[in-house]
CSV table of C-alpha atoms in Angstrom, one decimal:
chain,number,residue,atom,x,y,z
Q,1,MET,CA,0.0,0.0,0.0
Q,2,ARG,CA,1.2,3.5,-0.9
Q,3,TYR,CA,0.9,6.2,1.7
Q,4,LEU,CA,1.3,10.0,1.6
Q,5,ILE,CA,2.0,11.7,4.8
Q,6,THR,CA,2.1,15.4,5.7
Q,7,ILE,CA,4.9,16.3,8.1
Q,8,CYS,CA,6.0,19.4,10.0
Q,9,TYR,CA,9.5,19.7,11.2
Q,10,ASP,CA,11.9,21.9,13.0
Q,11,GLY,CA,14.9,21.8,10.7
Q,12,SER,CA,17.3,23.5,13.0
Q,13,LYS,CA,19.1,20.3,14.2
Q,14,TYR,CA,19.0,18.6,10.8
Q,15,ASN,CA,21.3,18.5,7.7
Q,16,GLY,CA,18.3,18.9,5.5
Q,17,PHE,CA,15.7,16.5,4.3
Q,18,GLN,CA,17.8,14.3,2.0
Q,19,LYS,CA,19.6,11.2,3.4
Q,20,GLN,CA,23.3,11.5,3.6
Q,21,PRO,CA,25.9,9.3,5.3
Q,22,ARG,CA,26.9,10.1,8.9
Q,23,VAL,CA,24.6,13.1,9.4
Q,24,LYS,CA,21.2,13.7,10.9
Q,25,THR,CA,18.5,14.2,8.2
Q,26,ILE,CA,14.7,14.1,8.1
Q,27,GLN,CA,14.7,11.2,5.5
Q,28,THR,CA,17.0,9.1,7.7
Q,29,GLU,CA,14.7,9.6,10.7
Q,30,LEU,CA,11.6,8.7,8.7
Q,31,GLU,CA,13.1,5.6,7.2
Q,32,LYS,CA,14.4,4.5,10.6
Q,33,ALA,CA,10.9,4.8,12.1
Q,34,LEU,CA,9.1,3.2,9.1
Q,35,LYS,CA,11.5,0.2,9.1
Q,36,VAL,CA,10.3,-0.6,12.6
Q,37,ILE,CA,6.6,-0.4,11.5
Q,38,ASN,CA,7.3,-2.4,8.3
Q,39,ASN,CA,8.4,-5.6,10.1
Q,40,ASP,CA,12.1,-4.5,10.1
Q,41,SER,CA,12.1,-4.4,6.3
Q,42,LYS,CA,13.6,-1.3,4.7
Q,43,VAL,CA,11.3,1.5,3.4
Q,44,ASN,CA,12.3,4.1,0.9
Q,45,VAL,CA,10.6,7.5,1.3
Q,46,VAL,CA,10.2,10.1,-1.4
Q,47,GLY,CA,9.7,13.7,-0.4
Q,48,SER,CA,8.1,16.4,-2.5
Q,49,GLY,CA,11.6,17.8,-2.8
Q,50,ARG,CA,14.6,18.5,-0.5
Q,51,THR,CA,14.8,21.2,2.1
Q,52,ASP,CA,18.3,22.5,2.9
Q,53,SER,CA,20.1,22.2,6.3
Q,54,LYS,CA,18.3,24.2,9.0
Q,55,VAL,CA,15.3,24.9,6.8
Q,56,HIS,CA,11.9,24.1,8.4
Q,57,ALA,CA,8.7,22.6,6.9
Q,58,LEU,CA,5.1,23.2,7.9
Q,59,ASN,CA,3.6,20.8,5.4
Q,60,GLN,CA,6.2,18.7,3.7
Q,61,LYS,CA,4.7,15.8,1.7
Q,62,VAL,CA,6.3,12.3,1.6
Q,63,HIS,CA,5.2,9.0,0.0
Q,64,PHE,CA,6.3,5.4,0.7
Q,65,ASP,CA,5.1,1.9,0.3
Q,66,LEU,CA,4.6,-0.5,3.2
Q,67,GLU,CA,4.5,-4.3,2.9
Q,68,ILE,CA,2.1,-4.5,5.9
Q,69,SER,CA,-1.4,-3.2,5.9
Q,70,ILE,CA,-2.0,-0.6,8.7
Q,71,GLU,CA,-4.9,1.7,9.3
Q,72,LYS,CA,-4.1,5.4,8.7
Q,73,GLU,CA,-4.6,6.7,12.2
Q,74,LYS,CA,-2.6,3.8,13.6
Q,75,LEU,CA,0.2,4.6,11.2
Q,76,LYS,CA,0.2,8.2,12.2
Q,77,SER,CA,0.4,7.5,16.0
Q,78,ALA,CA,3.0,4.7,15.4
Q,79,LEU,CA,5.2,7.2,13.5
Q,80,ASN,CA,4.7,10.0,16.0
Q,81,SER,CA,5.8,7.7,18.8
Q,82,LEU,CA,8.9,6.5,17.0
Q,83,LEU,CA,10.0,9.8,15.5
Q,84,PRO,CA,12.0,12.4,17.5
Q,85,ASP,CA,9.8,15.2,18.8
Q,86,ASP,CA,11.0,17.8,16.3
Q,87,ILE,CA,9.3,15.9,13.4
Q,88,PHE,CA,5.6,15.5,13.5
Q,89,VAL,CA,3.2,13.6,11.2
Q,90,LYS,CA,0.1,15.7,10.8
Q,91,THR,CA,-1.9,13.5,8.4
Q,92,VAL,CA,-1.7,10.1,6.6
Q,93,ASP,CA,-3.5,9.3,3.4
Q,94,GLU,CA,-3.7,6.2,1.2
Q,95,LYS,CA,-2.7,6.7,-2.4
Q,96,SER,CA,-2.8,4.6,-5.6
Q,97,ASP,CA,0.5,3.1,-6.8
Q,98,ASP,CA,1.0,5.7,-9.5
Q,99,PHE,CA,1.0,8.6,-7.1
Q,100,HIS,CA,4.4,10.2,-6.7
Q,101,ALA,CA,5.2,12.9,-4.0
Q,102,ARG,CA,7.7,14.7,-6.3
Q,103,PHE,CA,6.6,14.1,-9.9
Q,104,ASN,CA,3.0,15.0,-9.1
Q,105,VAL,CA,3.6,18.4,-7.5
Q,106,LYS,CA,1.5,21.1,-9.1
Q,107,ALA,CA,2.7,24.0,-6.9
Q,108,LYS,CA,4.7,24.7,-3.7
Q,109,GLU,CA,4.6,27.6,-1.3
Q,110,TYR,CA,7.6,28.8,0.7
Q,111,VAL,CA,7.7,31.5,3.3
Q,112,TYR,CA,10.7,33.4,4.6
Q,113,LYS,CA,10.7,35.3,7.9
Q,114,ILE,CA,12.8,38.3,8.6
Q,115,ASN,CA,13.3,40.3,11.9
Q,116,MET,CA,14.2,43.9,11.2
Q,117,GLY,CA,14.1,44.7,15.0
Q,118,SER,CA,16.8,44.0,17.5
Q,119,PHE,CA,18.3,40.5,17.8
Q,120,ASN,CA,15.9,38.1,19.4
Q,121,PRO,CA,17.6,35.1,20.9
Q,122,ILE,CA,14.2,33.2,21.3
Q,123,GLU,CA,13.6,33.1,17.6
Q,124,LYS,CA,17.1,33.0,16.2
Q,125,ASP,CA,16.7,29.5,14.7
Q,126,TYR,CA,13.2,30.4,13.2
Q,127,VAL,CA,13.4,33.9,11.9
Q,128,TYR,CA,16.4,35.5,10.0
Q,129,GLN,CA,17.9,38.0,12.3
Q,130,TYR,CA,18.6,40.8,9.9
Q,131,ASN,CA,18.2,43.4,12.8
Q,132,LYS,CA,18.1,46.5,10.7
Q,133,LYS,CA,15.3,48.3,8.8
Q,134,LEU,CA,14.6,47.5,5.2
Q,135,ASP,CA,12.7,49.4,2.5
Q,136,ILE,CA,9.5,47.4,2.5
Q,137,VAL,CA,8.0,49.2,-0.5
Q,138,ALA,CA,11.1,48.6,-2.6
Q,139,ILE,CA,10.9,44.9,-1.8
Q,140,GLU,CA,7.2,44.7,-2.5
Q,141,ARG,CA,7.8,46.3,-5.9
Q,142,ALA,CA,10.7,43.8,-6.7
Q,143,LEU,CA,8.5,40.8,-5.7
Q,144,LYS,CA,6.1,41.8,-8.6
Q,145,TYR,CA,9.0,41.5,-11.1
Q,146,LEU,CA,9.6,37.9,-9.9
Q,147,GLU,CA,6.0,36.9,-10.5
Q,148,GLY,CA,5.3,35.1,-13.8
Q,149,GLU,CA,7.1,32.6,-15.9
Q,150,HIS,CA,10.9,33.3,-16.1
Q,151,ASP,CA,14.2,31.6,-16.6
Q,152,PHE,CA,15.5,31.5,-13.0
Q,153,LYS,CA,19.1,30.4,-13.8
Q,154,SER,CA,20.4,33.5,-12.1
Q,155,PHE,CA,18.8,32.5,-8.9
Q,156,THR,CA,20.0,28.9,-8.6
Q,157,LYS,CA,23.2,27.1,-7.6
Q,158,ALA,CA,25.8,28.2,-10.2
Q,159,ASP,CA,26.9,24.6,-11.0
Q,160,ASP,CA,23.4,23.1,-11.0
Q,161,ASP,CA,22.9,21.5,-14.5
Q,162,LYS,CA,19.3,21.4,-15.4
Q,163,GLU,CA,17.4,20.8,-18.7
Q,164,THR,CA,15.4,24.0,-18.1
Q,165,TYR,CA,15.5,26.8,-15.6
Q,166,VAL,CA,12.1,28.1,-16.5
Q,167,ARG,CA,9.7,28.1,-13.6
Q,168,LYS,CA,6.5,30.0,-12.8
Q,169,ILE,CA,6.0,32.1,-9.7
Q,170,ILE,CA,2.3,32.4,-9.3
Q,171,GLN,CA,2.5,34.8,-6.5
Q,172,ALA,CA,5.2,36.6,-4.5
Q,173,ASN,CA,4.0,38.7,-1.5
Q,174,LEU,CA,5.2,40.5,1.6
Q,175,PHE,CA,3.2,40.2,4.8
Q,176,ARG,CA,3.7,42.4,7.9
Q,177,ASP,CA,3.0,41.1,11.4
Q,178,TYR,CA,0.3,43.1,13.1
Q,179,LYS,CA,1.7,42.3,16.5
Q,180,ASN,CA,5.3,42.9,15.6
Q,181,VAL,CA,6.0,45.8,13.2
Q,182,ASN,CA,9.6,44.6,12.8
Q,183,GLN,CA,8.8,41.2,11.4
Q,184,ILE,CA,8.0,40.6,7.7
Q,185,THR,CA,7.3,37.4,5.9
Q,186,LEU,CA,8.0,36.9,2.2
Q,187,SER,CA,5.9,34.3,0.5
Q,188,PHE,CA,6.5,32.5,-2.8
Q,189,LEU,CA,3.9,30.3,-4.5
Q,190,GLY,CA,5.3,28.7,-7.6
Q,191,THR,CA,5.0,25.7,-9.9
Q,192,GLY,CA,8.5,24.6,-9.0
Q,193,PHE,CA,11.7,25.9,-7.4
Q,194,LEU,CA,15.3,25.3,-8.3
Q,195,ARG,CA,18.1,24.6,-5.7
Q,196,TYR,CA,18.6,27.7,-3.4
Q,197,MET,CA,16.2,29.6,-5.6
Q,198,VAL,CA,14.1,31.0,-2.7
Q,199,ARG,CA,17.1,31.9,-0.6
Q,200,ASN,CA,18.9,33.6,-3.6
Q,201,MET,CA,15.8,35.6,-4.4
Q,202,VAL,CA,15.5,36.6,-0.7
Q,203,GLY,CA,19.2,37.5,-0.6
Q,204,THR,CA,18.7,39.8,-3.6
Q,205,LEU,CA,15.5,41.2,-2.2
Q,206,ILE,CA,17.3,42.1,1.0
Q,207,GLU,CA,19.9,44.0,-1.0
Q,208,ILE,CA,17.0,45.9,-2.7
Q,209,GLY,CA,15.6,46.6,0.7
Q,210,GLU,CA,19.0,48.0,1.8
Q,211,GLY,CA,19.0,50.3,-1.2
Q,212,LYS,CA,22.0,48.6,-2.8
Q,213,ARG,CA,20.0,47.7,-5.8
Q,214,LYS,CA,16.8,49.0,-7.4
Q,215,SER,CA,13.5,47.0,-7.6
Q,216,GLU,CA,13.7,47.0,-11.4
Q,217,ASP,CA,17.2,45.3,-11.3
Q,218,ILE,CA,15.3,42.0,-11.0
Q,219,ILE,CA,14.4,42.3,-14.7
Q,220,GLU,CA,18.1,42.5,-15.7
Q,221,ILE,CA,19.2,39.8,-13.2
Q,222,LEU,CA,16.6,37.4,-14.7
Q,223,GLU,CA,17.7,38.2,-18.3
Q,224,SER,CA,21.4,37.7,-17.5
Q,225,LYS,CA,20.9,34.0,-16.6
Q,226,ASP,CA,24.1,34.6,-14.5
Q,227,ARG,CA,24.2,33.6,-10.8
Q,228,ARG,CA,26.8,36.3,-10.2
Q,229,LYS,CA,24.3,39.0,-11.1
Q,230,ALA,CA,22.0,38.1,-8.2
Q,231,GLY,CA,22.5,38.7,-4.5
Q,232,LYS,CA,23.8,36.5,-1.7
Q,233,THR,CA,22.1,33.4,-0.6
Q,234,ALA,CA,19.9,34.3,2.4
Q,235,SER,CA,20.6,32.2,5.5
Q,236,PRO,CA,18.4,29.0,6.0
Q,237,GLU,CA,16.8,29.5,9.4
Q,238,GLY,CA,14.1,32.0,8.1
Q,239,LEU,CA,12.9,29.6,5.4
Q,240,TYR,CA,9.8,27.3,5.7
Q,241,LEU,CA,8.3,24.9,3.1
Q,242,LYS,CA,4.8,25.9,3.8
Q,243,ASP,CA,2.7,23.9,1.4
Q,244,VAL,CA,2.8,21.4,-1.4
Q,245,PHE,CA,-0.1,21.2,-3.9
Q,246,TYR,CA,-1.0,18.2,-6.1
S,1,MET,CA,29.0,52.2,39.0
S,2,ARG,CA,25.7,50.4,39.2
S,3,TYR,CA,24.2,49.2,35.9
S,4,LEU,CA,20.7,48.0,35.0
S,5,ILE,CA,20.4,45.8,32.0
S,6,THR,CA,17.3,44.5,30.1
S,7,ILE,CA,17.9,41.0,28.8
S,8,CYS,CA,15.9,38.6,26.6
S,9,TYR,CA,16.6,34.9,26.8
S,10,ASP,CA,15.5,31.5,25.4
S,11,GLY,CA,15.2,29.6,28.6
S,12,SER,CA,14.8,26.2,27.0
S,13,LYS,CA,18.4,25.1,27.5
S,14,TYR,CA,18.8,26.6,31.0
S,15,ASN,CA,18.0,25.5,34.6
S,16,GLY,CA,16.4,28.8,35.2
S,17,PHE,CA,17.7,32.2,36.1
S,18,GLN,CA,19.3,31.5,39.5
S,19,LYS,CA,22.8,30.3,40.0
S,20,GLN,CA,23.1,26.7,41.1
S,21,PRO,CA,26.2,24.4,41.2
S,22,ARG,CA,27.0,22.2,38.2
S,23,VAL,CA,24.0,23.3,36.0
S,24,LYS,CA,23.6,25.9,33.2
S,25,THR,CA,21.8,29.0,34.5
S,26,ILE,CA,21.3,32.6,33.1
S,27,GLN,CA,22.9,34.1,36.2
S,28,THR,CA,26.0,31.9,35.8
S,29,GLU,CA,26.4,33.0,32.2
S,30,LEU,CA,26.0,36.7,33.0
S,31,GLU,CA,28.5,36.6,35.9
S,32,LYS,CA,31.0,34.7,33.7
S,33,ALA,CA,30.8,37.4,31.0
S,34,LEU,CA,30.8,40.3,33.5
S,35,LYS,CA,33.9,38.9,35.2
S,36,VAL,CA,35.8,39.2,31.9
S,37,ILE,CA,34.7,42.8,31.5
S,38,ASN,CA,35.4,43.7,35.1
S,39,ASN,CA,39.1,42.9,34.9
S,40,ASP,CA,38.7,39.3,36.1
S,41,SER,CA,37.1,40.4,39.4
S,42,LYS,CA,33.9,38.7,40.4
S,43,VAL,CA,30.6,40.4,39.7
S,44,ASN,CA,27.3,39.5,41.5
S,45,VAL,CA,24.2,40.1,39.5
S,46,VAL,CA,20.7,40.7,41.0
S,47,GLY,CA,17.7,39.8,38.8
S,48,SER,CA,14.2,41.2,39.2
S,49,GLY,CA,13.3,37.7,40.3
S,50,ARG,CA,13.9,34.1,39.3
S,51,THR,CA,12.5,32.4,36.3
S,52,ASP,CA,12.2,28.6,36.5
S,53,SER,CA,13.9,26.0,34.3
S,54,LYS,CA,12.9,26.3,30.6
S,55,VAL,CA,11.0,29.6,31.2
S,56,HIS,CA,11.8,32.4,28.8
S,57,ALA,CA,12.2,36.2,29.3
S,58,LEU,CA,11.5,39.0,26.9
S,59,ASN,CA,12.6,41.8,29.2
S,60,GLN,CA,14.2,40.5,32.4
S,61,LYS,CA,15.9,43.2,34.4
S,62,VAL,CA,19.3,42.7,36.2
S,63,HIS,CA,21.5,45.0,38.2
S,64,PHE,CA,25.2,44.8,39.1
S,65,ASP,CA,28.1,47.0,40.0
S,66,LEU,CA,31.4,47.2,38.1
S,67,GLU,CA,34.7,48.4,39.4
S,68,ILE,CA,35.7,49.7,36.0
S,69,SER,CA,34.0,52.6,34.2
S,70,ILE,CA,32.6,51.6,30.8
S,71,GLU,CA,30.3,53.4,28.4
S,72,LYS,CA,26.7,52.0,28.1
S,73,GLU,CA,26.8,51.0,24.4
S,74,LYS,CA,30.3,49.5,24.9
S,75,LEU,CA,29.1,47.4,27.8
S,76,LYS,CA,26.2,46.2,25.8
S,77,SER,CA,28.3,45.1,22.8
S,78,ALA,CA,31.0,43.6,25.1
S,79,LEU,CA,28.3,41.5,26.9
S,80,ASN,CA,26.6,40.4,23.7
S,81,SER,CA,29.9,39.3,22.3
S,82,LEU,CA,30.7,37.3,25.4
S,83,LEU,CA,27.3,35.8,26.2
S,84,PRO,CA,25.9,32.7,24.4
S,85,ASP,CA,23.6,33.5,21.5
S,86,ASP,CA,20.4,32.5,23.4
S,87,ILE,CA,20.9,35.4,25.9
S,88,PHE,CA,20.8,38.9,24.5
S,89,VAL,CA,21.3,42.3,26.2
S,90,LYS,CA,18.7,44.7,24.8
S,91,THR,CA,19.5,47.8,26.8
S,92,VAL,CA,22.0,49.1,29.4
S,93,ASP,CA,21.2,51.9,31.9
S,94,GLU,CA,23.3,53.6,34.6
S,95,LYS,CA,21.6,53.7,38.0
S,96,SER,CA,22.3,55.2,41.4
S,97,ASP,CA,23.7,52.9,44.2
S,98,ASP,CA,20.3,52.7,45.9
S,99,PHE,CA,18.6,51.1,42.9
S,100,HIS,CA,17.8,47.5,43.4
S,101,ALA,CA,16.5,45.2,40.5
S,102,ARG,CA,14.3,43.1,42.9
S,103,PHE,CA,13.3,45.4,45.8
S,104,ASN,CA,12.3,48.3,43.5
S,105,VAL,CA,9.9,46.3,41.4
S,106,LYS,CA,6.5,47.9,41.1
S,107,ALA,CA,4.9,45.4,38.8
S,108,LYS,CA,5.6,42.5,36.5
S,109,GLU,CA,3.9,41.0,33.5
S,110,TYR,CA,4.0,37.4,32.5
S,111,VAL,CA,2.5,35.7,29.4
S,112,TYR,CA,1.7,32.1,28.8
S,113,LYS,CA,1.2,30.7,25.3
S,114,ILE,CA,-1.0,27.7,24.6
S,115,ASN,CA,-1.5,25.8,21.3
S,116,MET,CA,-4.9,24.2,21.1
S,117,GLY,CA,-4.3,22.9,17.6
S,118,SER,CA,-2.3,19.9,16.6
S,119,PHE,CA,1.2,19.3,18.0
S,120,ASN,CA,3.7,21.7,16.4
S,121,PRO,CA,7.3,20.5,16.6
S,122,ILE,CA,8.7,23.9,15.6
S,123,GLU,CA,7.2,25.7,18.6
S,124,LYS,CA,7.4,22.9,21.2
S,125,ASP,CA,9.9,24.7,23.4
S,126,TYR,CA,8.1,28.0,23.1
S,127,VAL,CA,4.3,27.3,23.3
S,128,TYR,CA,2.7,24.8,25.6
S,129,GLN,CA,1.4,22.0,23.4
S,130,TYR,CA,-2.0,21.3,24.9
S,131,ASN,CA,-3.3,20.2,21.5
S,132,LYS,CA,-7.0,20.1,22.3
S,133,LYS,CA,-9.8,22.6,22.4
S,134,LEU,CA,-10.4,24.7,25.5
S,135,ASP,CA,-13.5,26.6,26.5
S,136,ILE,CA,-12.1,30.1,26.0
S,137,VAL,CA,-15.1,31.9,27.5
S,138,ALA,CA,-14.9,29.9,30.7
S,139,ILE,CA,-11.2,30.8,31.0
S,140,GLU,CA,-11.8,34.5,30.3
S,141,ARG,CA,-14.5,34.5,33.1
S,142,ALA,CA,-12.1,32.8,35.5
S,143,LEU,CA,-9.3,35.3,34.8
S,144,LYS,CA,-11.6,38.1,36.1
S,145,TYR,CA,-11.9,36.2,39.5
S,146,LEU,CA,-8.1,36.3,39.7
S,147,GLU,CA,-7.8,40.0,39.3
S,148,GLY,CA,-7.5,42.2,42.4
S,149,GLU,CA,-5.8,41.8,45.7
S,150,HIS,CA,-6.0,38.2,47.1
S,151,ASP,CA,-4.1,35.8,49.3
S,152,PHE,CA,-2.6,33.5,46.6
S,153,LYS,CA,-1.3,30.8,49.0
S,154,SER,CA,-3.4,28.2,47.1
S,155,PHE,CA,-1.4,29.0,44.0
S,156,THR,CA,2.1,28.8,45.3
S,157,LYS,CA,4.6,26.0,46.1
S,158,ALA,CA,3.0,24.1,49.1
S,159,ASP,CA,6.1,24.4,51.2
S,160,ASP,CA,7.0,28.0,50.5
S,161,ASP,CA,7.1,29.8,53.8
S,162,LYS,CA,6.3,33.5,53.3
S,163,GLU,CA,5.3,36.3,55.6
S,164,THR,CA,2.4,37.1,53.4
S,165,TYR,CA,0.8,35.5,50.3
S,166,VAL,CA,-1.2,38.6,49.5
S,167,ARG,CA,-0.5,39.9,46.0
S,168,LYS,CA,-2.4,42.1,43.6
S,169,ILE,CA,-3.2,41.1,40.0
S,170,ILE,CA,-3.8,44.3,38.2
S,171,GLN,CA,-5.0,42.6,35.0
S,172,ALA,CA,-5.4,39.1,33.7
S,173,ASN,CA,-6.4,38.7,30.1
S,174,LEU,CA,-6.7,36.2,27.3
S,175,PHE,CA,-5.5,37.1,23.8
S,176,ARG,CA,-6.3,35.2,20.6
S,177,ASP,CA,-3.9,35.1,17.7
S,178,TYR,CA,-5.5,36.6,14.5
S,179,LYS,CA,-3.3,34.4,12.3
S,180,ASN,CA,-3.7,31.2,14.3
S,181,VAL,CA,-7.1,30.6,15.8
S,182,ASN,CA,-5.6,27.7,17.8
S,183,GLN,CA,-3.2,29.8,19.8
S,184,ILE,CA,-4.1,31.7,22.9
S,185,THR,CA,-2.0,33.8,25.2
S,186,LEU,CA,-2.8,34.4,28.9
S,187,SER,CA,-1.3,37.5,30.4
S,188,PHE,CA,-0.9,38.5,34.0
S,189,LEU,CA,0.1,41.9,35.2
S,190,GLY,CA,0.7,42.0,38.9
S,191,THR,CA,2.5,43.7,41.8
S,192,GLY,CA,4.3,40.5,42.6
S,193,PHE,CA,4.2,36.8,42.0
S,194,LEU,CA,4.9,33.9,44.3
S,195,ARG,CA,6.9,30.8,43.3
S,196,TYR,CA,5.1,28.8,40.6
S,197,MET,CA,2.1,31.2,41.0
S,198,VAL,CA,1.6,31.8,37.2
S,199,ARG,CA,2.0,28.2,36.3
S,200,ASN,CA,-0.4,27.1,39.0
S,201,MET,CA,-3.0,29.6,37.9
S,202,VAL,CA,-2.6,28.5,34.3
S,203,GLY,CA,-2.9,24.8,35.3
S,204,THR,CA,-6.1,25.6,37.1
S,205,LEU,CA,-7.4,27.7,34.2
S,206,ILE,CA,-6.7,24.8,31.8
S,207,GLU,CA,-8.8,22.6,34.0
S,208,ILE,CA,-11.6,25.2,33.8
S,209,GLY,CA,-11.2,25.3,30.1
S,210,GLU,CA,-11.5,21.5,30.0
S,211,GLY,CA,-14.8,21.8,31.9
S,212,LYS,CA,-13.4,19.9,34.9
S,213,ARG,CA,-14.0,22.9,37.1
S,214,LYS,CA,-16.2,26.0,36.9
S,215,SER,CA,-14.9,29.6,36.5
S,216,GLU,CA,-16.4,30.5,39.9
S,217,ASP,CA,-14.3,27.8,41.6
S,218,ILE,CA,-11.5,30.3,41.6
S,219,ILE,CA,-13.2,32.2,44.5
S,220,GLU,CA,-13.3,29.0,46.6
S,221,ILE,CA,-9.7,28.0,45.7
S,222,LEU,CA,-8.4,31.5,46.7
S,223,GLU,CA,-10.4,31.3,50.0
S,224,SER,CA,-9.1,27.9,50.9
S,225,LYS,CA,-5.5,29.0,51.0
S,226,ASP,CA,-4.7,25.3,50.3
S,227,ARG,CA,-2.4,24.3,47.4
S,228,ARG,CA,-4.3,21.0,47.0
S,229,LYS,CA,-7.4,22.8,46.0
S,230,ALA,CA,-5.8,24.4,42.9
S,231,GLY,CA,-4.9,22.6,39.6
S,232,LYS,CA,-1.7,21.2,38.3
S,233,THR,CA,1.4,23.3,37.6
S,234,ALA,CA,1.4,24.1,33.9
S,235,SER,CA,4.6,23.1,32.1
S,236,PRO,CA,7.3,25.8,31.9
S,237,GLU,CA,7.9,26.2,28.1
S,238,GLY,CA,4.8,28.3,27.5
S,239,LEU,CA,5.8,30.9,30.1
S,240,TYR,CA,7.6,34.2,29.4
S,241,LEU,CA,8.6,37.0,31.8
S,242,LYS,CA,7.4,39.8,29.6
S,243,ASP,CA,8.1,43.0,31.5
S,244,VAL,CA,9.3,44.4,34.8
S,245,PHE,CA,8.2,47.8,35.9
S,246,TYR,CA,9.9,50.1,38.4
């Protein structure tokens, strides 16, 4: 039976989603727990995509097949009792064998949180501590240039070899926090994202908010298809995979 | 010179504010950093009061005397470079020798955050994961019975021997989160708080929200002056010392 689970995790203590030797990853933890449930027989999990080291997920989607038959709610509680407490299974669904957590993705939403106020030790692993004011209006204007179908080669890992770098950003917005004027959240809803694409866009947007670049520079950066034209990669702790749509 | 500093800390990795042998405390970290600044001569710090293990502070106040003379902004940056990154000095003020961070307190405000939605691994050390619905209206009504001057013996540590247990709660409120209907924040502004008083009030309020007790039961509990009449001690991770007023 194929299952699709929705998981939420605090990425701060993990080397990202994807399994790697000798380091703590979300995939390793999931496969370890599932092996116990699946009568000690190995289970391979497929996520909707990777998340980088220290990046969080509110609703990451993961599919896998089990040899045993287990009721959805039982699987959920078995997983939650076996997993460490910084990974939580929110829902479990049964899927047909042709469902694929990565290939079937229609859209994804990422959010990135920035604190423009003074350093906050309580949220340091959850909100990027920029700790200075940014020009919000300039960032909002720049976000609009990112919307639409573009070649995002300038915003991905320089050495990432892809067939196409064309992706569509359906919506890119900035939200203020009504309780905390110093916190802003950038959100990106798109059909797909390249490696480091959100963090490279955020790094560039921060430079626009600092006045080092103009909002319109986004057009030129996109056209150049040159990673060196875009800004720095924003640090991971402010980033959340918020939703995956099928 | 006497200094008063405002500090913010993530209490999740600490055994509370107060110095104790062989464990990590906020006071120990502060005194270690101050000793370096004060030409390797020991500095005793006085907080506005203790916070328990795992309890956070948004604006804890601490005073101390230094033998050396150092400019306020310099002291702030020296402390922040020496302290671990889960403790942050927000402000530094100079005070006269008769100022005392504990004895001069006029009022304090505590907040307690509760998540009534599903378990959230990202906020598990910062919001109490109750993970079930509560009767908000019953809690709001009960909060009003806590306001005013009362003998709070029922809400303190059973073996805490005090001259008087009379304290005044100036305001006790419940706030909803507009972005997250499942999160509530209880806030308590009072002239003083006894050991475990906020957590014992919150534990009792949760039992009221569960329907196990009535809002009016607060009157009886206060009158009994008996710790056994009140509810359980709520867990520490949802609690924040928000403000101290002089």
